[in-house]
Amino acid sequence: MSAGAAGIRTPDQRLRVFVSSTLRELEAERRAVRGAIERLRLAPVMFELGARPHPPRELYRAYLEQSDVFVGIYGERYGWIAPGSDVSGLEDEYRLVPPDMPRLIYLREGADREPRLEELVRRIERDDAASYRGYSSPEELAELVEADLATLLAERFDASRASAPGGDRVDLLAARIPAPSTRLVGRDREVSELVALLDGRGTRLVTLAGPGGIGKSRLAIAVAEAAAPLFPDGTAFVALEDVVEPGLLLPTIGYAIGVRDAGELPLEERLAIALEGRRMLLVLDNFEQLGAAAPTLVRLLAIAPLVTLLVTSRAVLRVRGERVFEVPPLRTHDPAAPESTARAREAPAVELFVERARAVKPDFEVSSASLDAIVGICRAVEGLPLAIELAAARMRVLTPAGILQRLDRQLPLLVDASRDLPPRQRTLRATIDWSTGLLPEPERRVLRDLAVFSAGCALASVEAFAALRGWDVDLYPALETLVDSSLLEQSDVDGEAVFGMLATVREHGLERLRVDGEEESARAAHAAVYVELARREGRGLGVTGQRDAVSRLNLERNNLRSAVRQLVVLGDGDTAADVAWRLFLYWWMGGFLVEVALWMEEVLARPGALERRSRAIATFFIGWRDLWTAPSHDVVRALAEASSVLDEEGDALGATMASATAGLAEISTPDPDLRRAAARLEAGARRFRELGAGWGEALSLVALGRIAVLGDDLEGATARFRGALEAAVSSGDRFTASIATHHLGRARLFAGATDEAERLYRDALETSIALHHDEGIAYGLEGLAALAAERDEVDRAGVLAGAAAGIRKRAAFFDVPAFVFHTRYLDALAERSDAAALRAAEERGREYGSLEAAAFALSGGSARAG
């Protein structure tokens, strides 16, 4: 790297993808590619986002040298040629790509290229180091980029494993640890002590305790990263700030480690299976509101004897085996000379203030005069990291002396008014009060009202909320003010502006809402926003717009969940049931149906009138859960009765769904009446077809096809699966289409049509990747493993089968034993080939994660060496 570029850093240190193109001409393509990169949780590096003080060539050279993949997009324009240069920035970027960097080139089809761009394209086509493809639209480009990058990830993981010290494998779960946006200051001693504590014999549960704003979460992230070698099977970070019901603790942990509430086993058993033999660290962040669920952690440790828990909480858990680590404030002075301001210059609290002050005021320099004020600020807020950061954020408009003066003026009032609170909490409250007090009244109201949102709310939802709340403010400048003041956080997710705030700031806002008597009305407005979102996006779940609908709902998953909970609390069970019903497919894909069943149980338990339709919907969700976890004829009867009520209430689609599910529940009973089950499913398929609900027809036909397989009627099963696929495709539902495609691939494999089966399995696997559906990925890998076994490809068959088994074990997804088919092909291969090599390949495959395994399966390449 050149000396001039040495100080330029990209804004994100994840896997970085440099995007090169002309700007205005390909603006739509750039947005689409940015979204594709971010969906894979990678970091797009786009030149127009760079630091302007650096000369352009020096800037993109620095960004290129820090990137991992080069993506070039070319249309018609060659681009601007800077004074003193003989090539455009577009060509210069391509020339500067390091020789060993992967290059993905995309050419717009039908483009009338300028001569110099045509010359550049011809040179790229001759370049053996570049891969190039054509595209016709930004949407197609996004799909190509996402698929190509997914394939490259497998190579990235190979390199990680090869370079791991001592040959230790690098577990993909480590990516679950949030990537900090700033350096951790002054916590080296705490990190070392906690790593040693986690490494101690018999330590299974460590609680980081302390008040809000002390830095528990940030410290936990650093400890998890430092302790990674102690946990070869990875680390999962579980955010609990939006989980308030003790009964949702285990489902939330399960979701974080990939265990969904699909299948026939109770959740604790599924977790036991998924965590068996795994030496993992689970970081449970913001546990304080779940104190009643603390005994659940003891049970979790009992069923997962190799798992260790690192918990952050404002209160100790008081359970057996807990080791409490009180997180101290940052040191504000030199212990050898507590009163010395000069010696305090090196104190961690002062270092943090100076670093954060320079983030908002780059030219800030510490003088002897300002040092006194900075030390005074750090001592006034007692070394609390959040308080220091909030104070430093005001350096844009105030001097250190001005900040200290305002803190001194407000602290005594808050101490007198809040003597029932711990001193540190009073200090934090003072800091937030002071920081919000500097805002104009309209912005203070905006911040207060936004406290009802969970982490991750899209700008569109804030806009809708603002209209309902009647804010007397220009929204966008107000949001900018709150972001600049470090009271609101903003990030880009899939091209959407998403907002959030620290839990302590949110708590402060909620307190202000209660004092002002506005909490209930603000929460009602919040719920109304997400009721409308559910009604709008729910329409796209079973049709062509499914992927966009799922992405939009995923963006605000936590707010959707809290909105439904709020509707229940407000006593609006009818709206809560309606929202849950509209999003049935989304809850299923995302693995939330157990949680929905808990909501519905609360709806039924609350006093007050409830419409018959709502009661039937609640019964349906509870029945759907129970048919997998506690199958019985009582469940069948309850679903049948719900179907009758929904039919009487004019909800034909709901009635059909409940009736068909009753047929599915019948199959799950210990003594099923298959004829009765088939009759319900036949009727369901016909009625779904009449209603134009292709997704429901497809699911019914798949269930009927499985019944045919049980009866050795392969021809009948194939016809059912083809019908299911046609129904799903005609309605545009990719989720049920993938389910039908997997089953049809299986039937064609049984019939010996291996080429068709392979095409079907590849199609279904690509769809499952796009929908982030891990169970679908496992089905696809199993089908391709069976095909590889049929072709005597020992290594490939073993790796794919092992990868599928690994995914199923981690997520506790299991098919009914009667429908597990790929193992027979593997057993036959072991008998006629090298069984030891096959089993070794399976063991290697178990090390793959979902995305890595899918990329390997679709690449068609051979497996890596062990």
PDB file of N, CA and C in Angstrom, residues 161-246:
ATOM      1  N   ARG A 161      -9.993 -22.291   7.338  1.00  0.00           N
ATOM      2  CA  ARG A 161      -9.664 -23.533   8.027  1.00  0.00           C
ATOM      3  C   ARG A 161      -8.181 -23.862   7.887  1.00  0.00           C
ATOM      4  N   ALA A 162      -7.652 -23.650   6.685  1.00  0.00           N
ATOM      5  CA  ALA A 162      -6.266 -23.990   6.442  1.00  0.00           C
ATOM      6  C   ALA A 162      -5.322 -23.154   7.286  1.00  0.00           C
ATOM      7  N   SER A 163      -5.709 -21.918   7.579  1.00  0.00           N
ATOM      8  CA  SER A 163      -4.826 -21.013   8.308  1.00  0.00           C
ATOM      9  C   SER A 163      -5.071 -21.020   9.801  1.00  0.00           C
ATOM     10  N   ALA A 164      -6.070 -21.758  10.280  1.00  0.00           N
ATOM     11  CA  ALA A 164      -6.362 -21.760  11.715  1.00  0.00           C
ATOM     12  C   ALA A 164      -5.215 -22.397  12.480  1.00  0.00           C
ATOM     13  N   PRO A 165      -4.779 -21.794  13.604  1.00  0.00           N
ATOM     14  CA  PRO A 165      -3.654 -22.336  14.371  1.00  0.00           C
ATOM     15  C   PRO A 165      -3.915 -23.781  14.785  1.00  0.00           C
ATOM     16  N   GLY A 166      -2.902 -24.610  14.600  1.00  0.00           N
ATOM     17  CA  GLY A 166      -2.995 -26.001  15.044  1.00  0.00           C
ATOM     18  C   GLY A 166      -4.003 -26.808  14.263  1.00  0.00           C
ATOM     19  N   GLY A 167      -4.495 -26.269  13.140  1.00  0.00           N
ATOM     20  CA  GLY A 167      -5.454 -27.001  12.342  1.00  0.00           C
ATOM     21  C   GLY A 167      -6.858 -26.955  12.862  1.00  0.00           C
ATOM     22  N   ASP A 168      -7.117 -26.134  13.925  1.00  0.00           N
ATOM     23  CA  ASP A 168      -8.477 -26.046  14.452  1.00  0.00           C
ATOM     24  C   ASP A 168      -9.398 -25.530  13.369  1.00  0.00           C
ATOM     25  N   ARG A 169     -10.589 -26.084  13.285  1.00  0.00           N
ATOM     26  CA  ARG A 169     -11.543 -25.608  12.285  1.00  0.00           C
ATOM     27  C   ARG A 169     -12.161 -24.291  12.723  1.00  0.00           C
ATOM     28  N   VAL A 170     -12.555 -23.488  11.767  1.00  0.00           N
ATOM     29  CA  VAL A 170     -13.201 -22.213  12.047  1.00  0.00           C
ATOM     30  C   VAL A 170     -14.699 -22.398  11.885  1.00  0.00           C
ATOM     31  N   ASP A 171     -15.454 -22.321  12.974  1.00  0.00           N
ATOM     32  CA  ASP A 171     -16.896 -22.570  12.925  1.00  0.00           C
ATOM     33  C   ASP A 171     -17.626 -21.351  12.401  1.00  0.00           C
ATOM     34  N   LEU A 172     -18.569 -21.584  11.493  1.00  0.00           N
ATOM     35  CA  LEU A 172     -19.290 -20.473  10.871  1.00  0.00           C
ATOM     36  C   LEU A 172     -20.174 -19.741  11.850  1.00  0.00           C
ATOM     37  N   LEU A 173     -20.502 -20.345  13.003  1.00  0.00           N
ATOM     38  CA  LEU A 173     -21.328 -19.647  13.985  1.00  0.00           C
ATOM     39  C   LEU A 173     -20.623 -18.427  14.546  1.00  0.00           C
ATOM     40  N   ALA A 174     -19.257 -18.361  14.427  1.00  0.00           N
ATOM     41  CA  ALA A 174     -18.550 -17.194  14.941  1.00  0.00           C
ATOM     42  C   ALA A 174     -19.037 -15.923  14.275  1.00  0.00           C
ATOM     43  N   ALA A 175     -19.593 -16.041  13.071  1.00  0.00           N
ATOM     44  CA  ALA A 175     -20.107 -14.864  12.368  1.00  0.00           C
ATOM     45  C   ALA A 175     -21.326 -14.277  13.050  1.00  0.00           C
ATOM     46  N   ARG A 176     -21.888 -15.037  14.000  1.00  0.00           N
ATOM     47  CA  ARG A 176     -23.067 -14.524  14.691  1.00  0.00           C
ATOM     48  C   ARG A 176     -22.701 -13.434  15.701  1.00  0.00           C
ATOM     49  N   ILE A 177     -21.437 -13.347  16.100  1.00  0.00           N
ATOM     50  CA  ILE A 177     -21.056 -12.303  17.038  1.00  0.00           C
ATOM     51  C   ILE A 177     -21.158 -10.956  16.337  1.00  0.00           C
ATOM     52  N   PRO A 178     -21.882  -9.986  16.891  1.00  0.00           N
ATOM     53  CA  PRO A 178     -22.006  -8.687  16.225  1.00  0.00           C
ATOM     54  C   PRO A 178     -20.637  -8.059  15.985  1.00  0.00           C
ATOM     55  N   ALA A 179     -20.479  -7.427  14.834  1.00  0.00           N
ATOM     56  CA  ALA A 179     -19.220  -6.765  14.510  1.00  0.00           C
ATOM     57  C   ALA A 179     -19.212  -5.375  15.137  1.00  0.00           C
ATOM     58  N   PRO A 180     -18.327  -5.118  16.108  1.00  0.00           N
ATOM     59  CA  PRO A 180     -18.305  -3.796  16.748  1.00  0.00           C
ATOM     60  C   PRO A 180     -17.929  -2.709  15.756  1.00  0.00           C
ATOM     61  N   SER A 181     -18.528  -1.542  15.903  1.00  0.00           N
ATOM     62  CA  SER A 181     -18.227  -0.428  15.013  1.00  0.00           C
ATOM     63  C   SER A 181     -17.124   0.455  15.566  1.00  0.00           C
ATOM     64  N   THR A 182     -16.717   0.247  16.819  1.00  0.00           N
ATOM     65  CA  THR A 182     -15.671   1.050  17.432  1.00  0.00           C
ATOM     66  C   THR A 182     -14.738   0.153  18.244  1.00  0.00           C
ATOM     67  N   ARG A 183     -13.565   0.687  18.554  1.00  0.00           N
ATOM     68  CA  ARG A 183     -12.569  -0.047  19.338  1.00  0.00           C
ATOM     69  C   ARG A 183     -12.988  -0.113  20.803  1.00  0.00           C
ATOM     70  N   LEU A 184     -12.717  -1.253  21.433  1.00  0.00           N
ATOM     71  CA  LEU A 184     -12.979  -1.384  22.859  1.00  0.00           C
ATOM     72  C   LEU A 184     -11.824  -0.743  23.626  1.00  0.00           C
ATOM     73  N   VAL A 185     -12.149   0.163  24.512  1.00  0.00           N
ATOM     74  CA  VAL A 185     -11.132   0.933  25.231  1.00  0.00           C
ATOM     75  C   VAL A 185     -11.116   0.527  26.700  1.00  0.00           C
ATOM     76  N   GLY A 186      -9.922   0.262  27.214  1.00  0.00           N
ATOM     77  CA  GLY A 186      -9.740   0.110  28.650  1.00  0.00           C
ATOM     78  C   GLY A 186     -10.276  -1.153  29.273  1.00  0.00           C
ATOM     79  N   ARG A 187     -10.433  -2.222  28.496  1.00  0.00           N
ATOM     80  CA  ARG A 187     -11.006  -3.449  29.051  1.00  0.00           C
ATOM     81  C   ARG A 187     -10.081  -4.656  28.908  1.00  0.00           C
ATOM     82  N   ASP A 188      -8.803  -4.447  28.664  1.00  0.00           N
ATOM     83  CA  ASP A 188      -7.897  -5.591  28.474  1.00  0.00           C
ATOM     84  C   ASP A 188      -7.872  -6.500  29.693  1.00  0.00           C
ATOM     85  N   ARG A 189      -7.802  -5.901  30.882  1.00  0.00           N
ATOM     86  CA  ARG A 189      -7.734  -6.716  32.096  1.00  0.00           C
ATOM     87  C   ARG A 189      -8.996  -7.544  32.266  1.00  0.00           C
ATOM     88  N   GLU A 190     -10.168  -6.909  32.056  1.00  0.00           N
ATOM     89  CA  GLU A 190     -11.432  -7.627  32.202  1.00  0.00           C
ATOM     90  C   GLU A 190     -11.554  -8.767  31.200  1.00  0.00           C
ATOM     91  N   VAL A 191     -11.117  -8.519  29.957  1.00  0.00           N
ATOM     92  CA  VAL A 191     -11.189  -9.572  28.938  1.00  0.00           C
ATOM     93  C   VAL A 191     -10.323 -10.753  29.353  1.00  0.00           C
ATOM     94  N   SER A 192      -9.104 -10.478  29.811  1.00  0.00           N
ATOM     95  CA  SER A 192      -8.208 -11.569  30.221  1.00  0.00           C
ATOM     96  C   SER A 192      -8.779 -12.351  31.392  1.00  0.00           C
ATOM     97  N   GLU A 193      -9.315 -11.646  32.380  1.00  0.00           N
ATOM     98  CA  GLU A 193      -9.870 -12.333  33.547  1.00  0.00           C
ATOM     99  C   GLU A 193     -11.062 -13.199  33.168  1.00  0.00           C
ATOM    100  N   LEU A 194     -11.900 -12.685  32.276  1.00  0.00           N
ATOM    101  CA  LEU A 194     -13.097 -13.448  31.895  1.00  0.00           C
ATOM    102  C   LEU A 194     -12.745 -14.653  31.043  1.00  0.00           C
ATOM    103  N   VAL A 195     -11.766 -14.524  30.161  1.00  0.00           N
ATOM    104  CA  VAL A 195     -11.338 -15.684  29.367  1.00  0.00           C
ATOM    105  C   VAL A 195     -10.788 -16.761  30.296  1.00  0.00           C
ATOM    106  N   ALA A 196     -10.000 -16.339  31.277  1.00  0.00           N
ATOM    107  CA  ALA A 196      -9.482 -17.312  32.242  1.00  0.00           C
ATOM    108  C   ALA A 196     -10.609 -17.957  33.035  1.00  0.00           C
ATOM    109  N   LEU A 197     -11.613 -17.167  33.383  1.00  0.00           N
ATOM    110  CA  LEU A 197     -12.756 -17.705  34.122  1.00  0.00           C
ATOM    111  C   LEU A 197     -13.503 -18.732  33.279  1.00  0.00           C
ATOM    112  N   LEU A 198     -13.711 -18.430  32.004  1.00  0.00           N
ATOM    113  CA  LEU A 198     -14.398 -19.378  31.112  1.00  0.00           C
ATOM    114  C   LEU A 198     -13.593 -20.657  30.915  1.00  0.00           C
ATOM    115  N   ASP A 199     -12.271 -20.521  31.040  1.00  0.00           N
ATOM    116  CA  ASP A 199     -11.391 -21.677  30.838  1.00  0.00           C
ATOM    117  C   ASP A 199     -11.248 -22.504  32.117  1.00  0.00           C
ATOM    118  N   GLY A 200     -11.806 -22.008  33.224  1.00  0.00           N
ATOM    119  CA  GLY A 200     -11.658 -22.697  34.494  1.00  0.00           C
ATOM    120  C   GLY A 200     -12.484 -23.959  34.575  1.00  0.00           C
ATOM    121  N   ARG A 201     -12.003 -24.882  35.308  1.00  0.00           N
ATOM    122  CA  ARG A 201     -12.689 -26.163  35.448  1.00  0.00           C
ATOM    123  C   ARG A 201     -14.027 -25.970  36.164  1.00  0.00           C
ATOM    124  N   GLY A 202     -15.061 -26.510  35.584  1.00  0.00           N
ATOM    125  CA  GLY A 202     -16.378 -26.458  36.197  1.00  0.00           C
ATOM    126  C   GLY A 202     -17.159 -25.183  35.940  1.00  0.00           C
ATOM    127  N   THR A 203     -16.584 -24.212  35.238  1.00  0.00           N
ATOM    128  CA  THR A 203     -17.305 -22.971  34.954  1.00  0.00           C
ATOM    129  C   THR A 203     -18.215 -23.174  33.747  1.00  0.00           C
ATOM    130  N   ARG A 204     -19.503 -23.070  33.954  1.00  0.00           N
ATOM    131  CA  ARG A 204     -20.476 -23.259  32.869  1.00  0.00           C
ATOM    132  C   ARG A 204     -21.348 -22.031  32.653  1.00  0.00           C
ATOM    133  N   LEU A 205     -21.462 -21.180  33.686  1.00  0.00           N
ATOM    134  CA  LEU A 205     -22.357 -20.021  33.599  1.00  0.00           C
ATOM    135  C   LEU A 205     -21.671 -18.821  34.238  1.00  0.00           C
ATOM    136  N   VAL A 206     -21.387 -17.806  33.405  1.00  0.00           N
ATOM    137  CA  VAL A 206     -20.767 -16.574  33.884  1.00  0.00           C
ATOM    138  C   VAL A 206     -21.715 -15.423  33.575  1.00  0.00           C
ATOM    139  N   THR A 207     -22.016 -14.618  34.591  1.00  0.00           N
ATOM    140  CA  THR A 207     -22.897 -13.466  34.418  1.00  0.00           C
ATOM    141  C   THR A 207     -22.095 -12.179  34.518  1.00  0.00           C
ATOM    142  N   LEU A 208     -22.150 -11.361  33.470  1.00  0.00           N
ATOM    143  CA  LEU A 208     -21.590 -10.015  33.518  1.00  0.00           C
ATOM    144  C   LEU A 208     -22.687  -9.110  34.064  1.00  0.00           C
ATOM    145  N   ALA A 209     -22.513  -8.643  35.289  1.00  0.00           N
ATOM    146  CA  ALA A 209     -23.548  -7.861  35.946  1.00  0.00           C
ATOM    147  C   ALA A 209     -23.107  -6.412  36.064  1.00  0.00           C
ATOM    148  N   GLY A 210     -24.083  -5.498  36.045  1.00  0.00           N
ATOM    149  CA  GLY A 210     -23.786  -4.081  36.193  1.00  0.00           C
ATOM    150  C   GLY A 210     -24.943  -3.259  35.676  1.00  0.00           C
ATOM    151  N   PRO A 211     -24.911  -1.950  35.944  1.00  0.00           N
ATOM    152  CA  PRO A 211     -26.016  -1.084  35.516  1.00  0.00           C
ATOM    153  C   PRO A 211     -26.026  -0.853  34.015  1.00  0.00           C
ATOM    154  N   GLY A 212     -27.136  -0.321  33.524  1.00  0.00           N
ATOM    155  CA  GLY A 212     -27.217   0.019  32.116  1.00  0.00           C
ATOM    156  C   GLY A 212     -26.176   1.041  31.738  1.00  0.00           C
ATOM    157  N   GLY A 213     -25.523   0.830  30.590  1.00  0.00           N
ATOM    158  CA  GLY A 213     -24.527   1.772  30.122  1.00  0.00           C
ATOM    159  C   GLY A 213     -23.124   1.478  30.586  1.00  0.00           C
ATOM    160  N   ILE A 214     -22.919   0.431  31.377  1.00  0.00           N
ATOM    161  CA  ILE A 214     -21.590   0.110  31.896  1.00  0.00           C
ATOM    162  C   ILE A 214     -20.736  -0.564  30.837  1.00  0.00           C
ATOM    163  N   GLY A 215     -21.351  -1.071  29.765  1.00  0.00           N
ATOM    164  CA  GLY A 215     -20.592  -1.705  28.691  1.00  0.00           C
ATOM    165  C   GLY A 215     -20.564  -3.213  28.751  1.00  0.00           C
ATOM    166  N   LYS A 216     -21.612  -3.816  29.325  1.00  0.00           N
ATOM    167  CA  LYS A 216     -21.649  -5.282  29.458  1.00  0.00           C
ATOM    168  C   LYS A 216     -21.673  -5.969  28.094  1.00  0.00           C
ATOM    169  N   SER A 217     -22.539  -5.482  27.208  1.00  0.00           N
ATOM    170  CA  SER A 217     -22.672  -6.135  25.899  1.00  0.00           C
ATOM    171  C   SER A 217     -21.389  -6.035  25.089  1.00  0.00           C
ATOM    172  N   ARG A 218     -20.780  -4.846  25.094  1.00  0.00           N
ATOM    173  CA  ARG A 218     -19.543  -4.663  24.308  1.00  0.00           C
ATOM    174  C   ARG A 218     -18.423  -5.529  24.868  1.00  0.00           C
ATOM    175  N   LEU A 219     -18.349  -5.635  26.198  1.00  0.00           N
ATOM    176  CA  LEU A 219     -17.344  -6.488  26.819  1.00  0.00           C
ATOM    177  C   LEU A 219     -17.594  -7.955  26.486  1.00  0.00           C
ATOM    178  N   ALA A 220     -18.859  -8.363  26.502  1.00  0.00           N
ATOM    179  CA  ALA A 220     -19.186  -9.759  26.177  1.00  0.00           C
ATOM    180  C   ALA A 220     -18.753 -10.115  24.764  1.00  0.00           C
ATOM    181  N   ILE A 221     -18.926  -9.190  23.822  1.00  0.00           N
ATOM    182  CA  ILE A 221     -18.503  -9.438  22.441  1.00  0.00           C
ATOM    183  C   ILE A 221     -16.991  -9.656  22.388  1.00  0.00           C
ATOM    184  N   ALA A 222     -16.234  -8.785  23.085  1.00  0.00           N
ATOM    185  CA  ALA A 222     -14.775  -8.918  23.087  1.00  0.00           C
ATOM    186  C   ALA A 222     -14.339 -10.226  23.737  1.00  0.00           C
ATOM    187  N   VAL A 223     -14.999 -10.607  24.822  1.00  0.00           N
ATOM    188  CA  VAL A 223     -14.656 -11.860  25.498  1.00  0.00           C
ATOM    189  C   VAL A 223     -14.954 -13.053  24.591  1.00  0.00           C
ATOM    190  N   ALA A 224     -16.102 -13.006  23.916  1.00  0.00           N
ATOM    191  CA  ALA A 224     -16.456 -14.103  23.014  1.00  0.00           C
ATOM    192  C   ALA A 224     -15.430 -14.258  21.900  1.00  0.00           C
ATOM    193  N   GLU A 225     -14.956 -13.146  21.365  1.00  0.00           N
ATOM    194  CA  GLU A 225     -13.934 -13.217  20.312  1.00  0.00           C
ATOM    195  C   GLU A 225     -12.615 -13.765  20.865  1.00  0.00           C
ATOM    196  N   ALA A 226     -12.214 -13.294  22.057  1.00  0.00           N
ATOM    197  CA  ALA A 226     -10.943 -13.740  22.631  1.00  0.00           C
ATOM    198  C   ALA A 226     -10.988 -15.196  23.075  1.00  0.00           C
ATOM    199  N   ALA A 227     -12.172 -15.661  23.472  1.00  0.00           N
ATOM    200  CA  ALA A 227     -12.303 -17.029  23.980  1.00  0.00           C
ATOM    201  C   ALA A 227     -12.597 -18.047  22.881  1.00  0.00           C
ATOM    202  N   ALA A 228     -12.626 -17.610  21.627  1.00  0.00           N
ATOM    203  CA  ALA A 228     -12.988 -18.505  20.525  1.00  0.00           C
ATOM    204  C   ALA A 228     -12.194 -19.817  20.520  1.00  0.00           C
ATOM    205  N   PRO A 229     -10.877 -19.816  20.803  1.00  0.00           N
ATOM    206  CA  PRO A 229     -10.148 -21.091  20.784  1.00  0.00           C
ATOM    207  C   PRO A 229     -10.641 -22.096  21.829  1.00  0.00           C
ATOM    208  N   LEU A 230     -11.297 -21.625  22.872  1.00  0.00           N
ATOM    209  CA  LEU A 230     -11.800 -22.544  23.902  1.00  0.00           C
ATOM    210  C   LEU A 230     -13.055 -23.280  23.449  1.00  0.00           C
ATOM    211  N   PHE A 231     -13.700 -22.784  22.381  1.00  0.00           N
ATOM    212  CA  PHE A 231     -14.990 -23.336  21.961  1.00  0.00           C
ATOM    213  C   PHE A 231     -14.919 -23.697  20.478  1.00  0.00           C
ATOM    214  N   PRO A 232     -14.374 -24.856  20.176  1.00  0.00           N
ATOM    215  CA  PRO A 232     -14.148 -25.243  18.763  1.00  0.00           C
ATOM    216  C   PRO A 232     -15.421 -25.356  17.943  1.00  0.00           C
ATOM    217  N   ASP A 233     -16.576 -25.498  18.597  1.00  0.00           N
ATOM    218  CA  ASP A 233     -17.822 -25.602  17.836  1.00  0.00           C
ATOM    219  C   ASP A 233     -18.550 -24.278  17.705  1.00  0.00           C
ATOM    220  N   GLY A 234     -17.868 -23.184  18.083  1.00  0.00           N
ATOM    221  CA  GLY A 234     -18.395 -21.871  17.760  1.00  0.00           C
ATOM    222  C   GLY A 234     -19.069 -21.141  18.890  1.00  0.00           C
ATOM    223  N   THR A 235     -19.521 -19.940  18.569  1.00  0.00           N
ATOM    224  CA  THR A 235     -20.192 -19.041  19.506  1.00  0.00           C
ATOM    225  C   THR A 235     -21.454 -18.502  18.861  1.00  0.00           C
ATOM    226  N   ALA A 236     -22.523 -18.428  19.627  1.00  0.00           N
ATOM    227  CA  ALA A 236     -23.773 -17.814  19.152  1.00  0.00           C
ATOM    228  C   ALA A 236     -24.122 -16.663  20.086  1.00  0.00           C
ATOM    229  N   PHE A 237     -24.476 -15.532  19.502  1.00  0.00           N
ATOM    230  CA  PHE A 237     -24.856 -14.336  20.266  1.00  0.00           C
ATOM    231  C   PHE A 237     -26.376 -14.205  20.204  1.00  0.00           C
ATOM    232  N   VAL A 238     -27.032 -14.236  21.373  1.00  0.00           N
ATOM    233  CA  VAL A 238     -28.497 -14.238  21.445  1.00  0.00           C
ATOM    234  C   VAL A 238     -28.958 -12.933  22.082  1.00  0.00           C
ATOM    235  N   ALA A 239     -29.545 -12.048  21.289  1.00  0.00           N
ATOM    236  CA  ALA A 239     -30.041 -10.763  21.797  1.00  0.00           C
ATOM    237  C   ALA A 239     -31.419 -10.969  22.429  1.00  0.00           C
ATOM    238  N   LEU A 240     -31.570 -10.567  23.678  1.00  0.00           N
ATOM    239  CA  LEU A 240     -32.802 -10.830  24.430  1.00  0.00           C
ATOM    240  C   LEU A 240     -33.560  -9.563  24.798  1.00  0.00           C
ATOM    241  N   GLU A 241     -33.116  -8.405  24.334  1.00  0.00           N
ATOM    242  CA  GLU A 241     -33.728  -7.168  24.811  1.00  0.00           C
ATOM    243  C   GLU A 241     -35.208  -7.077  24.474  1.00  0.00           C
ATOM    244  N   ASP A 242     -35.658  -7.746  23.415  1.00  0.00           N
ATOM    245  CA  ASP A 242     -37.069  -7.674  23.029  1.00  0.00           C
ATOM    246  C   ASP A 242     -37.866  -8.895  23.474  1.00  0.00           C
ATOM    247  N   VAL A 243     -37.245  -9.780  24.251  1.00  0.00           N
ATOM    248  CA  VAL A 243     -37.926 -10.988  24.728  1.00  0.00           C
ATOM    249  C   VAL A 243     -38.362 -10.724  26.168  1.00  0.00           C
ATOM    250  N   VAL A 244     -39.655 -10.716  26.407  1.00  0.00           N
ATOM    251  CA  VAL A 244     -40.157 -10.397  27.748  1.00  0.00           C
ATOM    252  C   VAL A 244     -40.863 -11.566  28.411  1.00  0.00           C
ATOM    253  N   GLU A 245     -41.332 -12.560  27.649  1.00  0.00           N
ATOM    254  CA  GLU A 245     -42.004 -13.705  28.232  1.00  0.00           C
ATOM    255  C   GLU A 245     -40.987 -14.805  28.531  1.00  0.00           C
ATOM    256  N   PRO A 246     -40.901 -15.298  29.764  1.00  0.00           N
ATOM    257  CA  PRO A 246     -39.967 -16.385  30.079  1.00  0.00           C
ATOM    258  C   PRO A 246     -40.123 -17.592  29.164  1.00  0.00           C
TER     259      PRO A 246
END
